[in-house]
């Protein structure tokens, strides 16, 4: 049975459009027997990366917040889904902080071999193709 961790980076938490879209994505995974856990960054404390490089040397982030708990859950999972609204052509501040904190994970390749998916929501920006 596949275990999937879903990290929702919307400041609206589980009430926003991003979480609603994520639930539709998860319905497909659950219909195939996957166990899915949704983690809302709006309900967690994940501070900014300070660039101390401790994570590269020790494999652990020295900040005493919720990042390590989330990282451990992702490392134990078979797959990870990152979901964020698109704010000014980028992810939300919550997701950006989380992704920046993953620098040690990326450097040490702790998530190697996992399935990954990105889910993005966006409102109307009135953009036109160039």
PDB file of C-alpha atoms in Angstrom:
ATOM      1  CA  UNK A   1       0.000   0.000   0.000  1.00  0.00           C
ATOM      2  CA  UNK A   2       1.371   3.397  -0.995  1.00  0.00           C
ATOM      3  CA  UNK A   3       1.793   6.108   1.644  1.00  0.00           C
ATOM      4  CA  UNK A   4       1.514   9.702   0.378  1.00  0.00           C
ATOM      5  CA  UNK A   5       2.213  12.921   2.281  1.00  0.00           C
ATOM      6  CA  UNK A   6       0.574  16.068   0.923  1.00  0.00           C
ATOM      7  CA  UNK A   7       1.961  19.443   1.960  1.00  0.00           C
ATOM      8  CA  UNK A   8      -0.498  22.292   1.379  1.00  0.00           C
ATOM      9  CA  UNK A   9       1.164  25.704   1.286  1.00  0.00           C
ATOM     10  CA  UNK A  10      -1.931  27.884   1.169  1.00  0.00           C
ATOM     11  CA  UNK A  11      -2.299  30.464   3.943  1.00  0.00           C
ATOM     12  CA  UNK A  12      -6.010  29.557   3.846  1.00  0.00           C
ATOM     13  CA  UNK A  13      -5.175  26.080   5.130  1.00  0.00           C
ATOM     14  CA  UNK A  14      -7.647  23.293   4.487  1.00  0.00           C
ATOM     15  CA  UNK A  15     -10.427  25.788   3.662  1.00  0.00           C
ATOM     16  CA  UNK A  16      -8.811  27.255   0.546  1.00  0.00           C
ATOM     17  CA  UNK A  17      -9.054  26.379  -3.135  1.00  0.00           C
ATOM     18  CA  UNK A  18      -5.645  24.687  -3.121  1.00  0.00           C
ATOM     19  CA  UNK A  19      -6.717  22.226  -0.419  1.00  0.00           C
ATOM     20  CA  UNK A  20      -9.984  21.607  -2.235  1.00  0.00           C
ATOM     21  CA  UNK A  21      -8.148  20.762  -5.444  1.00  0.00           C
ATOM     22  CA  UNK A  22      -5.764  18.561  -3.450  1.00  0.00           C
ATOM     23  CA  UNK A  23      -8.732  16.596  -2.110  1.00  0.00           C
ATOM     24  CA  UNK A  24      -9.821  15.812  -5.672  1.00  0.00           C
ATOM     25  CA  UNK A  25      -6.301  14.606  -6.477  1.00  0.00           C
ATOM     26  CA  UNK A  26      -6.268  12.455  -3.346  1.00  0.00           C
ATOM     27  CA  UNK A  27      -9.600  10.852  -4.180  1.00  0.00           C
ATOM     28  CA  UNK A  28      -7.884   9.153  -7.106  1.00  0.00           C
ATOM     29  CA  UNK A  29      -4.999   7.950  -4.944  1.00  0.00           C
ATOM     30  CA  UNK A  30      -7.309   6.738  -2.183  1.00  0.00           C
ATOM     31  CA  UNK A  31      -9.470   4.863  -4.706  1.00  0.00           C
ATOM     32  CA  UNK A  32      -6.364   2.811  -5.475  1.00  0.00           C
ATOM     33  CA  UNK A  33      -5.695   2.068  -1.814  1.00  0.00           C
ATOM     34  CA  UNK A  34      -3.169   4.775  -0.969  1.00  0.00           C
ATOM     35  CA  UNK A  35      -2.930   6.131   2.557  1.00  0.00           C
ATOM     36  CA  UNK A  36      -2.806   9.925   2.386  1.00  0.00           C
ATOM     37  CA  UNK A  37      -1.891  12.461   5.054  1.00  0.00           C
ATOM     38  CA  UNK A  38      -2.475  16.163   4.436  1.00  0.00           C
ATOM     39  CA  UNK A  39      -0.225  18.630   6.230  1.00  0.00           C
ATOM     40  CA  UNK A  40      -1.293  22.272   6.126  1.00  0.00           C
ATOM     41  CA  UNK A  41       1.620  24.673   6.505  1.00  0.00           C
ATOM     42  CA  UNK A  42      -0.892  27.270   7.735  1.00  0.00           C
ATOM     43  CA  UNK A  43      -1.263  25.148  10.880  1.00  0.00           C
ATOM     44  CA  UNK A  44       2.478  24.558  11.305  1.00  0.00           C
ATOM     45  CA  UNK A  45       5.423  26.691  12.315  1.00  0.00           C
ATOM     46  CA  UNK A  46       8.089  26.569   9.606  1.00  0.00           C
ATOM     47  CA  UNK A  47      10.557  29.418   9.886  1.00  0.00           C
ATOM     48  CA  UNK A  48      12.842  30.825   7.251  1.00  0.00           C
ATOM     49  CA  UNK A  49      16.167  29.204   6.383  1.00  0.00           C
ATOM     50  CA  UNK A  50      18.997  31.214   7.935  1.00  0.00           C
ATOM     51  CA  UNK A  51      21.698  29.709   5.701  1.00  0.00           C
ATOM     52  CA  UNK A  52      23.723  28.301   8.608  1.00  0.00           C
ATOM     53  CA  UNK A  53      24.594  25.149   6.603  1.00  0.00           C
ATOM     54  CA  UNK A  54      24.064  22.876   9.624  1.00  0.00           C
ATOM     55  CA  UNK A  55      21.666  20.702   7.613  1.00  0.00           C
ATOM     56  CA  UNK A  56      24.420  19.946   5.085  1.00  0.00           C
ATOM     57  CA  UNK A  57      26.860  18.916   7.807  1.00  0.00           C
ATOM     58  CA  UNK A  58      24.540  17.000  10.148  1.00  0.00           C
ATOM     59  CA  UNK A  59      21.475  16.169   8.063  1.00  0.00           C
ATOM     60  CA  UNK A  60      19.245  17.963  10.591  1.00  0.00           C
ATOM     61  CA  UNK A  61      17.950  21.513  10.710  1.00  0.00           C
ATOM     62  CA  UNK A  62      18.741  23.247  14.020  1.00  0.00           C
ATOM     63  CA  UNK A  63      15.527  25.324  14.108  1.00  0.00           C
ATOM     64  CA  UNK A  64      13.124  24.127  16.778  1.00  0.00           C
ATOM     65  CA  UNK A  65       9.956  24.261  14.697  1.00  0.00           C
ATOM     66  CA  UNK A  66       7.703  21.839  12.808  1.00  0.00           C
ATOM     67  CA  UNK A  67       9.953  21.344   9.776  1.00  0.00           C
ATOM     68  CA  UNK A  68      11.717  18.224  11.085  1.00  0.00           C
ATOM     69  CA  UNK A  69       8.385  16.525  11.835  1.00  0.00           C
ATOM     70  CA  UNK A  70       7.213  17.172   8.265  1.00  0.00           C
ATOM     71  CA  UNK A  71      10.554  16.081   6.788  1.00  0.00           C
ATOM     72  CA  UNK A  72      10.470  12.802   8.719  1.00  0.00           C
ATOM     73  CA  UNK A  73       6.944  12.055   7.497  1.00  0.00           C
ATOM     74  CA  UNK A  74       7.980  12.686   3.894  1.00  0.00           C
ATOM     75  CA  UNK A  75      11.085  10.519   4.276  1.00  0.00           C
ATOM     76  CA  UNK A  76       8.892   7.667   5.573  1.00  0.00           C
ATOM     77  CA  UNK A  77       6.381   8.068   2.716  1.00  0.00           C
ATOM     78  CA  UNK A  78       6.443   6.596  -0.781  1.00  0.00           C
ATOM     79  CA  UNK A  79       5.388   9.851  -2.392  1.00  0.00           C
ATOM     80  CA  UNK A  80       4.979  13.542  -1.724  1.00  0.00           C
ATOM     81  CA  UNK A  81       2.598  16.107  -3.169  1.00  0.00           C
ATOM     82  CA  UNK A  82       3.376  19.803  -2.809  1.00  0.00           C
ATOM     83  CA  UNK A  83       0.374  22.075  -3.321  1.00  0.00           C
ATOM     84  CA  UNK A  84       0.448  25.854  -3.429  1.00  0.00           C
ATOM     85  CA  UNK A  85      -1.479  28.764  -4.816  1.00  0.00           C
ATOM     86  CA  UNK A  86       0.362  30.778  -7.441  1.00  0.00           C
ATOM     87  CA  UNK A  87       1.115  34.217  -6.025  1.00  0.00           C
ATOM     88  CA  UNK A  88       2.846  36.624  -8.422  1.00  0.00           C
ATOM     89  CA  UNK A  89       4.218  33.778 -10.562  1.00  0.00           C
ATOM     90  CA  UNK A  90       5.603  31.872  -7.575  1.00  0.00           C
ATOM     91  CA  UNK A  91       4.535  29.662  -4.687  1.00  0.00           C
ATOM     92  CA  UNK A  92       3.098  31.071  -1.458  1.00  0.00           C
ATOM     93  CA  UNK A  93       5.428  32.407   1.236  1.00  0.00           C
ATOM     94  CA  UNK A  94       4.594  29.372   3.378  1.00  0.00           C
ATOM     95  CA  UNK A  95       5.600  26.938   0.621  1.00  0.00           C
ATOM     96  CA  UNK A  96       8.702  28.978  -0.247  1.00  0.00           C
ATOM     97  CA  UNK A  97       9.867  28.842   3.379  1.00  0.00           C
ATOM     98  CA  UNK A  98       9.263  25.076   3.450  1.00  0.00           C
ATOM     99  CA  UNK A  99      11.086  24.526   0.157  1.00  0.00           C
ATOM    100  CA  UNK A 100      14.034  26.664   1.282  1.00  0.00           C
ATOM    101  CA  UNK A 101      14.281  24.578   4.433  1.00  0.00           C
ATOM    102  CA  UNK A 102      14.528  21.481   2.222  1.00  0.00           C
ATOM    103  CA  UNK A 103      17.978  22.581   1.005  1.00  0.00           C
ATOM    104  CA  UNK A 104      19.708  19.992   3.197  1.00  0.00           C
ATOM    105  CA  UNK A 105      17.267  17.318   2.052  1.00  0.00           C
ATOM    106  CA  UNK A 106      18.020  18.158  -1.574  1.00  0.00           C
ATOM    107  CA  UNK A 107      21.777  18.273  -0.944  1.00  0.00           C
ATOM    108  CA  UNK A 108      21.732  14.900   0.856  1.00  0.00           C
ATOM    109  CA  UNK A 109      19.157  13.472  -1.613  1.00  0.00           C
ATOM    110  CA  UNK A 110      16.969  12.213   1.249  1.00  0.00           C
ATOM    111  CA  UNK A 111      13.873  12.199  -0.964  1.00  0.00           C
ATOM    112  CA  UNK A 112      15.504  10.187  -3.766  1.00  0.00           C
ATOM    113  CA  UNK A 113      13.281   7.451  -5.180  1.00  0.00           C
ATOM    114  CA  UNK A 114      10.019   9.010  -4.046  1.00  0.00           C
ATOM    115  CA  UNK A 115       7.119   9.790  -6.317  1.00  0.00           C
ATOM    116  CA  UNK A 116       6.398  13.490  -6.552  1.00  0.00           C
ATOM    117  CA  UNK A 117       3.595  15.705  -7.755  1.00  0.00           C
ATOM    118  CA  UNK A 118       2.989  19.455  -7.732  1.00  0.00           C
ATOM    119  CA  UNK A 119      -0.504  20.919  -7.549  1.00  0.00           C
ATOM    120  CA  UNK A 120      -0.949  24.626  -8.273  1.00  0.00           C
ATOM    121  CA  UNK A 121      -4.012  26.858  -8.177  1.00  0.00           C
ATOM    122  CA  UNK A 122      -4.268  30.281  -9.734  1.00  0.00           C
ATOM    123  CA  UNK A 123      -6.779  33.066 -10.091  1.00  0.00           C
ATOM    124  CA  UNK A 124      -7.366  35.156 -13.163  1.00  0.00           C
ATOM    125  CA  UNK A 125      -4.409  37.383 -13.882  1.00  0.00           C
ATOM    126  CA  UNK A 126      -5.580  38.563 -17.271  1.00  0.00           C
ATOM    127  CA  UNK A 127      -2.325  37.412 -18.844  1.00  0.00           C
ATOM    128  CA  UNK A 128      -2.026  37.105 -22.581  1.00  0.00           C
ATOM    129  CA  UNK A 129       0.475  34.892 -24.410  1.00  0.00           C
ATOM    130  CA  UNK A 130       3.347  36.795 -25.984  1.00  0.00           C
TER     131      UNK A 130
END
